[in-house]
Short mmCIF file of C-alpha atoms in Angstrom, two decimals:
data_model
loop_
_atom_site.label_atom_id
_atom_site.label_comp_id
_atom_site.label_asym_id
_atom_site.label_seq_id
_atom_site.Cartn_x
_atom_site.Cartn_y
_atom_site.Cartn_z
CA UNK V 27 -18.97 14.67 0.62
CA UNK V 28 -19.21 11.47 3.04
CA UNK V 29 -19.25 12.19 6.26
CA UNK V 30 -19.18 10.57 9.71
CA UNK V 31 -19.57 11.91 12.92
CA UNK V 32 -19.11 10.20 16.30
CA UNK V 33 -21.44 11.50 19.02
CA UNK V 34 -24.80 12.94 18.48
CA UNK V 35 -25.38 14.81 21.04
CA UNK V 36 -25.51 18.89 21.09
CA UNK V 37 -22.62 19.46 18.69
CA UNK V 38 -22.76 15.95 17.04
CA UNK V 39 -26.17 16.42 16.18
CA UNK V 40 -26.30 20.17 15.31
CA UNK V 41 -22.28 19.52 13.08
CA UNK V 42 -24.19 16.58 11.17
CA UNK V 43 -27.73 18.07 10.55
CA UNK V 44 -26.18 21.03 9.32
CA UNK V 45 -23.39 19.56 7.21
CA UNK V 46 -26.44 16.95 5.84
CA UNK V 47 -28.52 20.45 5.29
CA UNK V 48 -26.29 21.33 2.24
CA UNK V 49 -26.47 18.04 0.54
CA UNK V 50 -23.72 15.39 2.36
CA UNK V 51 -23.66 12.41 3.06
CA UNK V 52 -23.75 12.16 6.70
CA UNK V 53 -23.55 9.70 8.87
CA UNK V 54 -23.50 9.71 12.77
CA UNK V 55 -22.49 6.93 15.17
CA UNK V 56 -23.82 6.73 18.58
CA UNK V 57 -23.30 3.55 21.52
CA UNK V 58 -27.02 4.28 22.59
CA UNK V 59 -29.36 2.13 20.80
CA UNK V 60 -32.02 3.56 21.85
CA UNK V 61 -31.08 7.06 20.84
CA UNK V 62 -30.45 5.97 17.23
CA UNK V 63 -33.63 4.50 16.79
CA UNK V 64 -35.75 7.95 17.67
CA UNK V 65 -33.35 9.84 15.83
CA UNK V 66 -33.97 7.43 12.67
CA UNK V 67 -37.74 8.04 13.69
CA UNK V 68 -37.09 12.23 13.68
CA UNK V 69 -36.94 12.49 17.36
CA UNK V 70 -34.76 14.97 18.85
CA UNK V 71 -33.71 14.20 22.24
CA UNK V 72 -32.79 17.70 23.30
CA UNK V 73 -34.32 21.04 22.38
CA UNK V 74 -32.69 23.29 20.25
CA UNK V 75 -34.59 25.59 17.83
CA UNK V 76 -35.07 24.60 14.62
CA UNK V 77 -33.12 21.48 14.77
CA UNK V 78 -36.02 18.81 15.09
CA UNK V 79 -36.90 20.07 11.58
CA UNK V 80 -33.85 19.78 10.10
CA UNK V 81 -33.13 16.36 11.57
CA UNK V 82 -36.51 14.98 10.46
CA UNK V 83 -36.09 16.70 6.50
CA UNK V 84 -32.89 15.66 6.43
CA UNK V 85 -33.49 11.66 7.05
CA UNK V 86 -36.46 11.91 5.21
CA UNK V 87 -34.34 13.17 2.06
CA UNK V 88 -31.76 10.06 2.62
CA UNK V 89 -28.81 12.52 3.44
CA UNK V 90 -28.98 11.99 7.16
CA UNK V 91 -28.03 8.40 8.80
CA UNK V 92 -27.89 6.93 12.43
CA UNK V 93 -26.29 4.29 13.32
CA UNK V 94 -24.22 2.14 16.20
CA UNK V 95 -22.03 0.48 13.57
CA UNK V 96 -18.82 2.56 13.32
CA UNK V 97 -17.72 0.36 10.66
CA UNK V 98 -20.86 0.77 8.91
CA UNK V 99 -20.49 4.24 9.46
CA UNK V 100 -16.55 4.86 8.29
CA UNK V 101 -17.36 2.29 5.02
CA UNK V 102 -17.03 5.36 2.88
CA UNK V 103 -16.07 8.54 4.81
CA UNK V 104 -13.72 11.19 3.73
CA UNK V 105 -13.69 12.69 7.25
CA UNK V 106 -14.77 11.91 10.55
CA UNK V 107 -15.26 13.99 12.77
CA UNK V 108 -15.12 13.30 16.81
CA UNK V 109 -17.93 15.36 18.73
CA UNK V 110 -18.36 13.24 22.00
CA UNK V 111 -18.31 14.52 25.33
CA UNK V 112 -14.89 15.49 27.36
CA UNK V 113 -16.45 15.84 31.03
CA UNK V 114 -14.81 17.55 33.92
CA UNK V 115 -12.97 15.05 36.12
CA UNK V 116 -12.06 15.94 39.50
CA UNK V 117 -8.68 17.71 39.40
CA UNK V 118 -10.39 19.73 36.86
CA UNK V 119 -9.13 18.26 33.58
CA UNK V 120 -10.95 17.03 30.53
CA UNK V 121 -11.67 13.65 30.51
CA UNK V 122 -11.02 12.06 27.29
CA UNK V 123 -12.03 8.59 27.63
CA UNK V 124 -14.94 9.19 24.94
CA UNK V 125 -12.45 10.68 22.61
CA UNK V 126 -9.92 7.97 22.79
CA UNK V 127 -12.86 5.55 22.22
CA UNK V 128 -13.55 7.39 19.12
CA UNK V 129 -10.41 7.54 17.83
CA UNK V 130 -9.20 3.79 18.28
CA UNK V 131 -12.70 2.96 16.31
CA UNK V 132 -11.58 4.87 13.66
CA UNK V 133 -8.09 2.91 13.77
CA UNK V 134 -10.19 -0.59 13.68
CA UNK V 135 -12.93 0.38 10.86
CA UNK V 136 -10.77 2.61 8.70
CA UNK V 137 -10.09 1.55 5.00
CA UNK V 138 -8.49 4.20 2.99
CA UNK V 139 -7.85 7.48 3.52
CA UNK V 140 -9.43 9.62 6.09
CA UNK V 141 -9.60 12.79 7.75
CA UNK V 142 -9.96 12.65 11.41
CA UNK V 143 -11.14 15.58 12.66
CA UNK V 144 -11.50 17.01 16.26
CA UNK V 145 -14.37 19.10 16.96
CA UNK V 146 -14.84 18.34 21.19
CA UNK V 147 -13.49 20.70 23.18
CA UNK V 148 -10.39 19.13 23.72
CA UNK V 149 -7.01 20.50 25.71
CA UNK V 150 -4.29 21.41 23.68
CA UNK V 151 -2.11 18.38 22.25
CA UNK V 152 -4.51 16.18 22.24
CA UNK V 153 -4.90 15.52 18.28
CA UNK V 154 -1.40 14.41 18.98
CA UNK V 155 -2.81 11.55 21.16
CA UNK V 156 -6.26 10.75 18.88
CA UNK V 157 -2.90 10.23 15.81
CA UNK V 158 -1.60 8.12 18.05
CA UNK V 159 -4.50 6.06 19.04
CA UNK V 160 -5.73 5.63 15.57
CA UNK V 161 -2.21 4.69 14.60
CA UNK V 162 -2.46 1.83 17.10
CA UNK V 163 -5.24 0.24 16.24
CA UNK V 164 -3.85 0.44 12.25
CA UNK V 165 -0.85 -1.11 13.36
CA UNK V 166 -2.23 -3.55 15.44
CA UNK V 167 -4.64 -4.86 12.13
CA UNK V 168 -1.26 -4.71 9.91
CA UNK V 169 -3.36 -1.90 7.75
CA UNK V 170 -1.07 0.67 6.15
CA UNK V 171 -4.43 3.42 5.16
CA UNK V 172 -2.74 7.28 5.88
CA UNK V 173 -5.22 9.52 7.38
CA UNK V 174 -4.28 13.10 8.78
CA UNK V 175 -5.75 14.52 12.12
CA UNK V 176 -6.95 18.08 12.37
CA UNK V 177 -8.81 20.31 14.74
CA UNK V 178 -12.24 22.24 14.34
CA UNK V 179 -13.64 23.81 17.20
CA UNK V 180 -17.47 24.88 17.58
CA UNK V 181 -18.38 27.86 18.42
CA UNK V 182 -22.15 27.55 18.78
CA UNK V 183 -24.54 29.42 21.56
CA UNK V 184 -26.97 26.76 23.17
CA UNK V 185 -30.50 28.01 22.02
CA UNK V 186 -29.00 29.18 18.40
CA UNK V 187 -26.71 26.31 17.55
CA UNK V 188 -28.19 25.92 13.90
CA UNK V 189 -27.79 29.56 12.71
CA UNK V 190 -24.84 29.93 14.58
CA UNK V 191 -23.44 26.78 12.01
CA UNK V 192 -25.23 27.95 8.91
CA UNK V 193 -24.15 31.79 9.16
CA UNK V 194 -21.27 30.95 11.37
CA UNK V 195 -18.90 34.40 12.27
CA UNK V 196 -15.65 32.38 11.43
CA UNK V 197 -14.71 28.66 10.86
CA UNK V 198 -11.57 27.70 12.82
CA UNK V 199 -9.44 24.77 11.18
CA UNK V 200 -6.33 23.53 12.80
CA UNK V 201 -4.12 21.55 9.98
CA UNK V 202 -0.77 19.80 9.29
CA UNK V 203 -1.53 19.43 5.58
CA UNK V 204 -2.37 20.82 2.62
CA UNK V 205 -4.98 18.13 1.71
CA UNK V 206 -6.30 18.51 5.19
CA UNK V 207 -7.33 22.37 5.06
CA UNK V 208 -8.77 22.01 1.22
CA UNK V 209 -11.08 18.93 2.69
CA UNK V 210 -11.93 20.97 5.35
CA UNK V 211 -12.34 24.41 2.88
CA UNK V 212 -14.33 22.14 0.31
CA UNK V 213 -16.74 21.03 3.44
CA UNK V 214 -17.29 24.44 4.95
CA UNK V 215 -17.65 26.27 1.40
CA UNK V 216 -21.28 26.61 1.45
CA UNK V 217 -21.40 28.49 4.78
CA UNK V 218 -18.33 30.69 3.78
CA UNK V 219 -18.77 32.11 0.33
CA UNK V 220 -16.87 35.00 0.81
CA UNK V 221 -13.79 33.34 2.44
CA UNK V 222 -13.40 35.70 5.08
CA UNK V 223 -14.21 34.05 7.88
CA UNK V 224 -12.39 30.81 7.72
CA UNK V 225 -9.13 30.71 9.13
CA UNK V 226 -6.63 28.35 9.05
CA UNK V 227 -3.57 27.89 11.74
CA UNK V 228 -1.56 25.20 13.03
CA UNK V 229 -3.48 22.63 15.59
CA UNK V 230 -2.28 23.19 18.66
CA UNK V 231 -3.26 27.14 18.15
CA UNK V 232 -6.66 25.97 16.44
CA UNK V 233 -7.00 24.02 19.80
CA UNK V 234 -6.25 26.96 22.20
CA UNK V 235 -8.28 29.37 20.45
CA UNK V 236 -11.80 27.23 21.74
CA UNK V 237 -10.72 27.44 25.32
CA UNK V 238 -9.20 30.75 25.06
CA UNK V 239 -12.92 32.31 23.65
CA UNK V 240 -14.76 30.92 26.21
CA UNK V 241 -12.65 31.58 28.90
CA UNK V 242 -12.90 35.69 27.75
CA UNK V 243 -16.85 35.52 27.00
CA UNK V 244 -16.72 33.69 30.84
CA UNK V 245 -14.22 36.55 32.14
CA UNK V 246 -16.70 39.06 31.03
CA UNK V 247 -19.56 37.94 32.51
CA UNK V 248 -17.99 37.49 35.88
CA UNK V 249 -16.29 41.18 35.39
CA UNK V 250 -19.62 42.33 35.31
CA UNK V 251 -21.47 40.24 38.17
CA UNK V 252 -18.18 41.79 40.22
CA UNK V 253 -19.42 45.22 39.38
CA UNK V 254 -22.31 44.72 40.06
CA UNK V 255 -21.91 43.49 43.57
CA UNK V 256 -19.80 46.65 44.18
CA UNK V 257 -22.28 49.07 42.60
CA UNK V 258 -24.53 47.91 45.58
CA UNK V 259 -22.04 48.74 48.26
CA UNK V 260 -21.63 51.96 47.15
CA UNK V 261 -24.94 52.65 46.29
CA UNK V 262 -24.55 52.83 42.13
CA UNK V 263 -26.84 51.59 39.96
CA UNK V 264 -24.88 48.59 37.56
CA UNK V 265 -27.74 48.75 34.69
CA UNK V 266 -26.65 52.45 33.95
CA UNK V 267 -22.82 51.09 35.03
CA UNK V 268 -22.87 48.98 31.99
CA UNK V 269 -24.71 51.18 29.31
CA UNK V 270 -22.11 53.35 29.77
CA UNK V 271 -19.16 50.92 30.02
CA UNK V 272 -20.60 48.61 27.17
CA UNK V 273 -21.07 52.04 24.56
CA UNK V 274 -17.06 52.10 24.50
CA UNK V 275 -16.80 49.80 20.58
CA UNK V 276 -13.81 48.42 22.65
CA UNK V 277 -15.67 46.74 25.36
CA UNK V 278 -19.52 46.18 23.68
CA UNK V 279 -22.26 44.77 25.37
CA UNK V 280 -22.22 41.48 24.60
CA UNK V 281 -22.03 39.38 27.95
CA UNK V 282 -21.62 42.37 30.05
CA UNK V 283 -25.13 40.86 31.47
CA UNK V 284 -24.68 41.07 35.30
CA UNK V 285 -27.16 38.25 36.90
CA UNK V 286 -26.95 34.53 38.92
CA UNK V 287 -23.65 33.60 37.26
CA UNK V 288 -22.94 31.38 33.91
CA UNK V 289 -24.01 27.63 33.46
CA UNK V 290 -24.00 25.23 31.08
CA UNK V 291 -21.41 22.52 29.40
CA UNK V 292 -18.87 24.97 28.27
CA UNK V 293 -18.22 27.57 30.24
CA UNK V 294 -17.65 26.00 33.73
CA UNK V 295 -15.74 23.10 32.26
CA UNK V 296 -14.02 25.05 29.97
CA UNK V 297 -12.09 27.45 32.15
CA UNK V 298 -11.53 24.92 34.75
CA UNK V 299 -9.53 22.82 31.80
CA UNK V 300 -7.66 25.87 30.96
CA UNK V 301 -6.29 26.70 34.45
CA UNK V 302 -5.17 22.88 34.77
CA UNK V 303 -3.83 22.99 31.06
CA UNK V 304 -1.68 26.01 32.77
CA UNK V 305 -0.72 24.42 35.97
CA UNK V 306 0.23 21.12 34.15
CA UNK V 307 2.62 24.05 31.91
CA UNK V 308 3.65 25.49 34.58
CA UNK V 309 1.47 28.71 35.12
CA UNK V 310 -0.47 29.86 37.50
CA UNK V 311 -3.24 30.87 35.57
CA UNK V 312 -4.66 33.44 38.68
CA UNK V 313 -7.13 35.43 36.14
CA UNK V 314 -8.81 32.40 34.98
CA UNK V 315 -8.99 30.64 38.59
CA UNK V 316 -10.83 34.25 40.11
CA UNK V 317 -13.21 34.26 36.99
CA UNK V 318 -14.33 30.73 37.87
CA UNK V 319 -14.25 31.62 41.77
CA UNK V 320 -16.62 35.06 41.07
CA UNK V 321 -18.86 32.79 39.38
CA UNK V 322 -19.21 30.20 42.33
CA UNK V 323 -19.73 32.93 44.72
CA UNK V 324 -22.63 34.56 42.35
CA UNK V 325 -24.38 31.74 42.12
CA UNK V 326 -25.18 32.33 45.61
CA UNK V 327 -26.10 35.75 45.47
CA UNK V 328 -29.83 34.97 45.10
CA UNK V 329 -29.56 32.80 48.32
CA UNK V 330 -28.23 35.75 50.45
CA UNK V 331 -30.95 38.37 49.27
CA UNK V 332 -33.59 35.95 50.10
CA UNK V 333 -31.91 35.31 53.66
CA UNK V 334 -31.59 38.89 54.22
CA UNK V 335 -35.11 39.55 53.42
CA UNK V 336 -35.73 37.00 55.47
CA UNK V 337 -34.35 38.46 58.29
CA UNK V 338 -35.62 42.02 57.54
CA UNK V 339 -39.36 41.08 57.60
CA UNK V 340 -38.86 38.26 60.60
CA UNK V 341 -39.56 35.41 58.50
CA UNK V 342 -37.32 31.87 58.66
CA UNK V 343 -37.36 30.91 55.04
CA UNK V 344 -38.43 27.55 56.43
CA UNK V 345 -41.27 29.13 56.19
CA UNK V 346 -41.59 30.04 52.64
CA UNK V 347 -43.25 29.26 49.43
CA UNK V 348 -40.90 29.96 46.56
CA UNK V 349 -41.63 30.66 42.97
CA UNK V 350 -38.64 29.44 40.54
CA UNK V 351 -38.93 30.68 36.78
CA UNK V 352 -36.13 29.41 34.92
CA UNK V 353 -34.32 25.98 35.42
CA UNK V 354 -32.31 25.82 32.10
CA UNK V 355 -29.14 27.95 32.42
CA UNK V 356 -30.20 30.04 29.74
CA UNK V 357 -33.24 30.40 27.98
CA UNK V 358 -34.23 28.32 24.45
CA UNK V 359 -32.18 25.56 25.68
CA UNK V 360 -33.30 22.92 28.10
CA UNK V 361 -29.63 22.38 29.31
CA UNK V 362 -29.50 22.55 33.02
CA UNK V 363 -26.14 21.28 33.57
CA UNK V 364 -24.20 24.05 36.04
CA UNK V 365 -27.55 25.55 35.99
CA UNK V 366 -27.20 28.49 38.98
CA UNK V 367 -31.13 27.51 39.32
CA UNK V 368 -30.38 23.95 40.41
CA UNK V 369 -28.08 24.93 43.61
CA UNK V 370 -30.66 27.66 44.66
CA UNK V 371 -33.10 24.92 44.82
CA UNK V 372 -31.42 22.46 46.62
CA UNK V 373 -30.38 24.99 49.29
CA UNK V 374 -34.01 26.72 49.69
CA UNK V 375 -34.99 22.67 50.05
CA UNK V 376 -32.05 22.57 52.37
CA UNK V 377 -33.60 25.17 54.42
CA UNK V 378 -36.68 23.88 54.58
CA UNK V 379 -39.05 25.99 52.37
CA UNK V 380 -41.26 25.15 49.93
CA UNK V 381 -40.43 25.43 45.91
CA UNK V 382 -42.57 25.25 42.92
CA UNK V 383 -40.75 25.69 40.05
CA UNK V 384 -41.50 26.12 36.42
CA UNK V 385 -39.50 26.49 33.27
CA UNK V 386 -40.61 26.31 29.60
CA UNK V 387 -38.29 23.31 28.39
CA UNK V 388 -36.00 22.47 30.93
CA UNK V 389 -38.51 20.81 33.29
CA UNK V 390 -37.67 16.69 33.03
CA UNK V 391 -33.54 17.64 33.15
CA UNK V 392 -33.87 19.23 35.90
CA UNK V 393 -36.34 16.21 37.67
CA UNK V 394 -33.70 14.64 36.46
CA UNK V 395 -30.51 16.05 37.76
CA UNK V 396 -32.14 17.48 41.10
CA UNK V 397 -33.53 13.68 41.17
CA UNK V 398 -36.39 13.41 44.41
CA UNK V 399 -36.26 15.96 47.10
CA UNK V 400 -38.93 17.12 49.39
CA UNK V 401 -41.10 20.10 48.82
CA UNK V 402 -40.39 20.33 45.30
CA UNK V 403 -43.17 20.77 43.07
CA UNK V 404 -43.06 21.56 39.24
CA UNK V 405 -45.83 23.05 37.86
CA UNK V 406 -47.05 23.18 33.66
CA UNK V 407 -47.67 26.88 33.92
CA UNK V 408 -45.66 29.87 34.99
CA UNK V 409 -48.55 31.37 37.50
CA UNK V 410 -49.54 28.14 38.95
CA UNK V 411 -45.72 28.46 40.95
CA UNK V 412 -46.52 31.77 41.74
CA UNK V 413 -50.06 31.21 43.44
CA UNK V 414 -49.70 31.64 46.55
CA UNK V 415 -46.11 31.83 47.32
CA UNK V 416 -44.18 34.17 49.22
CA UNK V 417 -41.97 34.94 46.84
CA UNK V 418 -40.72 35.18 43.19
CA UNK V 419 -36.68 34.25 42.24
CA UNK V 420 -36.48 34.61 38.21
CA UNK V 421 -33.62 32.70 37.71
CA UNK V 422 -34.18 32.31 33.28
CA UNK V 423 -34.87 35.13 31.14
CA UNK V 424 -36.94 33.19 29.09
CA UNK V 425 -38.81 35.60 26.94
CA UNK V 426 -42.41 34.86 28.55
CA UNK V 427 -40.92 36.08 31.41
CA UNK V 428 -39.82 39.70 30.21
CA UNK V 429 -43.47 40.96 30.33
CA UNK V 430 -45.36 39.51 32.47
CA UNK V 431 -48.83 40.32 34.73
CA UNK V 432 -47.52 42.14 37.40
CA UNK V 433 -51.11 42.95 38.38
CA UNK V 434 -51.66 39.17 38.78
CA UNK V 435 -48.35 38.55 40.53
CA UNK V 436 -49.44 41.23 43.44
CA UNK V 437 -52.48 39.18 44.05
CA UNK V 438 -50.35 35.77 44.01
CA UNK V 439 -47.71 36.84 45.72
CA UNK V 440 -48.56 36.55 49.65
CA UNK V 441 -44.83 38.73 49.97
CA UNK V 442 -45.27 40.66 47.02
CA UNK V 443 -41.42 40.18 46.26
CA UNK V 444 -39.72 39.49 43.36
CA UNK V 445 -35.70 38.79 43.00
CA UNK V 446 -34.35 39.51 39.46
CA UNK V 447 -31.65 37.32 38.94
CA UNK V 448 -31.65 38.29 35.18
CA UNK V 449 -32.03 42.04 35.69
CA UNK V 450 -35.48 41.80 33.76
CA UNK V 451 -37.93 43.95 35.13
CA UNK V 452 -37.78 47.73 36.17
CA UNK V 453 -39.25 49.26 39.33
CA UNK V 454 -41.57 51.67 37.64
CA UNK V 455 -42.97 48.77 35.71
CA UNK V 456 -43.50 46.68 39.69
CA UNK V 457 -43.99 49.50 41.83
CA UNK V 458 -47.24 50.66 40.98
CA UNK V 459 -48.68 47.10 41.74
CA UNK V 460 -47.18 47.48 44.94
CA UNK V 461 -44.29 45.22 44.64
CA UNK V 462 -41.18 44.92 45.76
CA UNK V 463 -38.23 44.58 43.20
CA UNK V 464 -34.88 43.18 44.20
CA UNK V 465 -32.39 43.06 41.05
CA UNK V 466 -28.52 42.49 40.44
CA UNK V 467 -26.53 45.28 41.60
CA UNK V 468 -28.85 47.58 42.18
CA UNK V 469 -28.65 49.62 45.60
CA UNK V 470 -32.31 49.26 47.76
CA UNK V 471 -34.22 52.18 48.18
CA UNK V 472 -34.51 54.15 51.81
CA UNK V 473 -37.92 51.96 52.02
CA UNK V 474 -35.99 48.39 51.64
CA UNK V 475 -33.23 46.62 53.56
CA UNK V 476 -29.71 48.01 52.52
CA UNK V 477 -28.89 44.53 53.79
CA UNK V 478 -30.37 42.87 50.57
CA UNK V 479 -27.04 42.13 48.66
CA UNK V 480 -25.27 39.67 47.04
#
C-alpha cells in the first residue's frame, strides 16, 4: 500500500519503518531539512533499539522515503497518517498547532481519495477538527477529492517501540466508514493474523481509549510510589508490599514499580490533557489531578533523603560530590523529557554541590535540556562519576547498573552511600562492602536515620 506519514519523529519514524518493514510504500514528510537528509543517509536521530537497522534496510530496499515535499509525498497515498507532536501548553491542554499544519497540507496536496488518519495523541474530537481543516483547504482550491478521517492510537513503550508495532497486543482503529476500517484492516494484516487483537469502535471512543491507558498505567505507578512512602512511616517493607499485592491476576505487576516517579512524552502530558479534557466537560477529574500531583511530589523524594542524610552525618550538601546514573527517564531510550533525573540535578546544582553524571544514551539530551550550569560534569564511563564522590543517586535502571562492583564503589565512594531510586540493589548484596543502602519505601535500619524518607 502507499503510504505517507507526517512527522518522523518517535512514532512517525517507528509507524513508517515498520509499516515499510512488510513491503509498503512509505513515505514520510518532515519541515527539517536537515533531518531528512540523515535519515535518507540511514541516520537515526534518536535511539531506539533496533530501529537504525530497520530504517537503513528499509531505504536501502527503495520501500522507505524522506522527504519535505508534502505534495511529493501525498502524489500517490492511500492514507496518511498524522504522527507530529501535540505538546503541553500551559493550561495543560494539547497543543495542536502541528496537527492542524498537517492536516491543511493534506487539504492543499490531496488528489483523490485519501485516508487521513490520526495517530498523535490527540484529545477527543479532534478528528472532527483535522475533517474540517482538510475540508478547507479542498474548498478553498475548488477540489471536490472525498477522503475519510479516522483515529489510530500508538501504544508503543519507549525502548521497545519496534516489537511493540510488529507483535503489537491490540491495534485500535477509530472509523466512520466501512472503507475506512478495511484500509486500515488491509494495512495492519500482517501484524494481526489471527484477528484478535484489532478492534474497531467509533472515533471519539478510539480517541479516549489512548489517554484513558496511559492515564491507568500512570495511576499505577503513582499508587505504588504512595505505598511506598507509607510503608516507610510505618516501618513496612514496599518490595515485599508489592510481591504480594502484584500476585493477585487482578492487579499484576506490571508498573507496580515504586521509584523517582514517571517521565517521558506521554505520561506527564497525557494525564494533564485528560484532566483539562474533563474540566473543559465539566468534571472534576480529582483521581487523575492526585495521580499527576503524587508524581510531582516523588520526583522529589530523592532530594529529601539526600538532605536528611545530610543533616544526619553534619554535612551541607554544598559540600558534596554526587554520582548520577541514569538521565533518560527510563532505560534503552535516550528520552529525557520529564526526566525525574533532570530536576534532581538542577536542585543538587541549586544547592551548591558538585554532580557528575553519566548515562548510557541519554547524555547530549540531557546537555541539552539542562543546557550550561555550574558543577556539572558528564563523564563516558559509569565509575569515572563515582570516583571520588560522596555519594551515589541511581536515578535509571539501565541494565549495567543492576550488577554492578560494589567492591569498587566502597573504595570510590568517600560516603559509601548509595540512594536507589529504582529499587535495584539489595542490602545483603551492599552491606558486606560496608555500604550504606537507601531504597524506595523501605524503612532504615536501627543503625541509619529514620529521618531518611521521601
Amino acid at each position: 500500500m502507499r503510504v505517507t506519514i507526517f512527522g518522523t519523529g518517535y512514532v512517525g519514524l517507528v509507524t513508517g519503518t515498520c509499516f515499510a518493514e512488510m513491503g509498503n510504500h512509505v513515505t514520510c514528510v518532515d519541515v527539517d531539512a536537515r533531518k531528512v537528509e540523515r535519515l535518507r543517509a540511514g541516520e537515526v536521530p534518536i535511539y531506539e533499539s533496533g530501529l537504525e537497522e530497520l530504517v537503513e534496510e528499509n531505504v536501502h530496499g527503495h520501500r522507505l522515503f524522506f522527504t519535505t515535499s508534502a505534495k511529493e509525498a501525498l502524489a500517490e497515498a492511500e492514507l496518511a497518517f498524522i504522527c507530529v507532536g501535540t505538546p503541553m501548553s500551559e493550561t495543560g491542554e494539547a497543543d495542536l498547532r502541528y496537527v492542524e499544519s498537517a492536516a491543511r497540507d493534506i487539504g492543499r496536496h490531496l488528489n483523490g481519495y485519501c485516508l487521513v488518519v490520526d495517530k498523535s495523541t490527540v484529545p477527543v474530537g479532534t478528528a472532527d477538527k483535522v475533517r474540517g481543516w482538510v475540508q478547507e483547504e479542498l474548498t478553498r482550491r475548488g477540489a471536490t477529492h472525498t477522503f475519510n478521517v479516522a483515529s489510530n492510537p500508538e501504544f508503543l513503550k519507549e525502548g521497545s517501540a519496534v516489537d511493540d508495532f510488529m507483535k503489537p497486543d491490540r491495534v485500535v482503529v477509530g472509523v466512520d466508514s466501512e472503507r475506512a476500517r478495511a484500509l486500515l484492516h488491509d494495512l495492519y494484516q500482517p501484524f494481526i493474523r489471527n484477528g484478535l487483537r484489532f478492534y474497531t469502535m467509533d472515533i471519539r471512543s478510539a480517541e479516549m481509549t489512548k489517554y484513558a491507558a496511559n492515564a491507568m498505567l500512570a495511576t499505577k505507578i503513582s499508587f505504588i510510589n504512595e505505598i511506598a512512602n507509607i510503608c516507610e512511616r510505618v516501618g513496612a517493607d514496599v518490595r515485599q508490599v508489592r510481591l504480594g499485592v502484584g500476585a493477585d491476576q487482578r492487579i499484576g505487576l506490571q508498573f507496580l514499580h515504586p521509584g523517582v516517579g514517571y517521565g517521558g512524552s506521554c505520561f506527564p502530558k497525557d494525564v494533564r490533557a485528560l484532566v483539562h479534557t474533563a474540566e473543559v466537560a465539566g468534571y472534576q477529574a480529582d483521581l487523575l489531578s492526585a495521580v499527576d500531583a503524587v508524581n510531582q511530589r516523588q520526583k522529589q523524594v530523592m532530594l529529601h533523603k539526600l538532605n536528611a542524610w545530610c543533616t544526619l552525618t553534619n554535612r551541607p550538601l554544598s559540600s558534596l560530590t554526587v554520582a548520577v546514573w541514569g538521565l533518560a527517564f527510563k532505560p534503552n531510550t535516550d528520552d529525557v523529557r520529564d526526566a525525574p533525573s533532570l530536576d534532581l540535578i538542577r536542585a543538587v546544582i541549586a544547592a551548591g554541590a558538585q554532580v557528575r553524571a553519566y548515562d548510557p544514551k541519554a547524555t547530549h539530551e540531557a546537555q541539552k535540556a539542562l543546557g550550561p550550569l555550574p558543577r556539572l560534569t558528564y563523564v563516558d564511563d559509569a565509575y569515572d562519576a563515582t570516583e571520588g564522590a560522596d555519594v551515589l543517586l541511581l536515578m535509571t535502571e539501565w541494565r549495567p547498573f543492576r550488577r554492578p562492583d560494589f567492591r569498587k564503589l566502597a573504595s570510590q565512594l568517600r560516603g559509601k552511600v548509595i540512594f536507589d531510586g529504582r529499587n535495584q540493589y539489595d542490602e545483603s548484596r551492599t552491606s558486606p562492602y560496608g555500604l550504606t543502602l537507601y531504597p524506595i519505601g523501605v524503612p532504615a535500619r536501627a543503625s541509619q536515620a529514620q529521618t531518611i524518607k521521601g
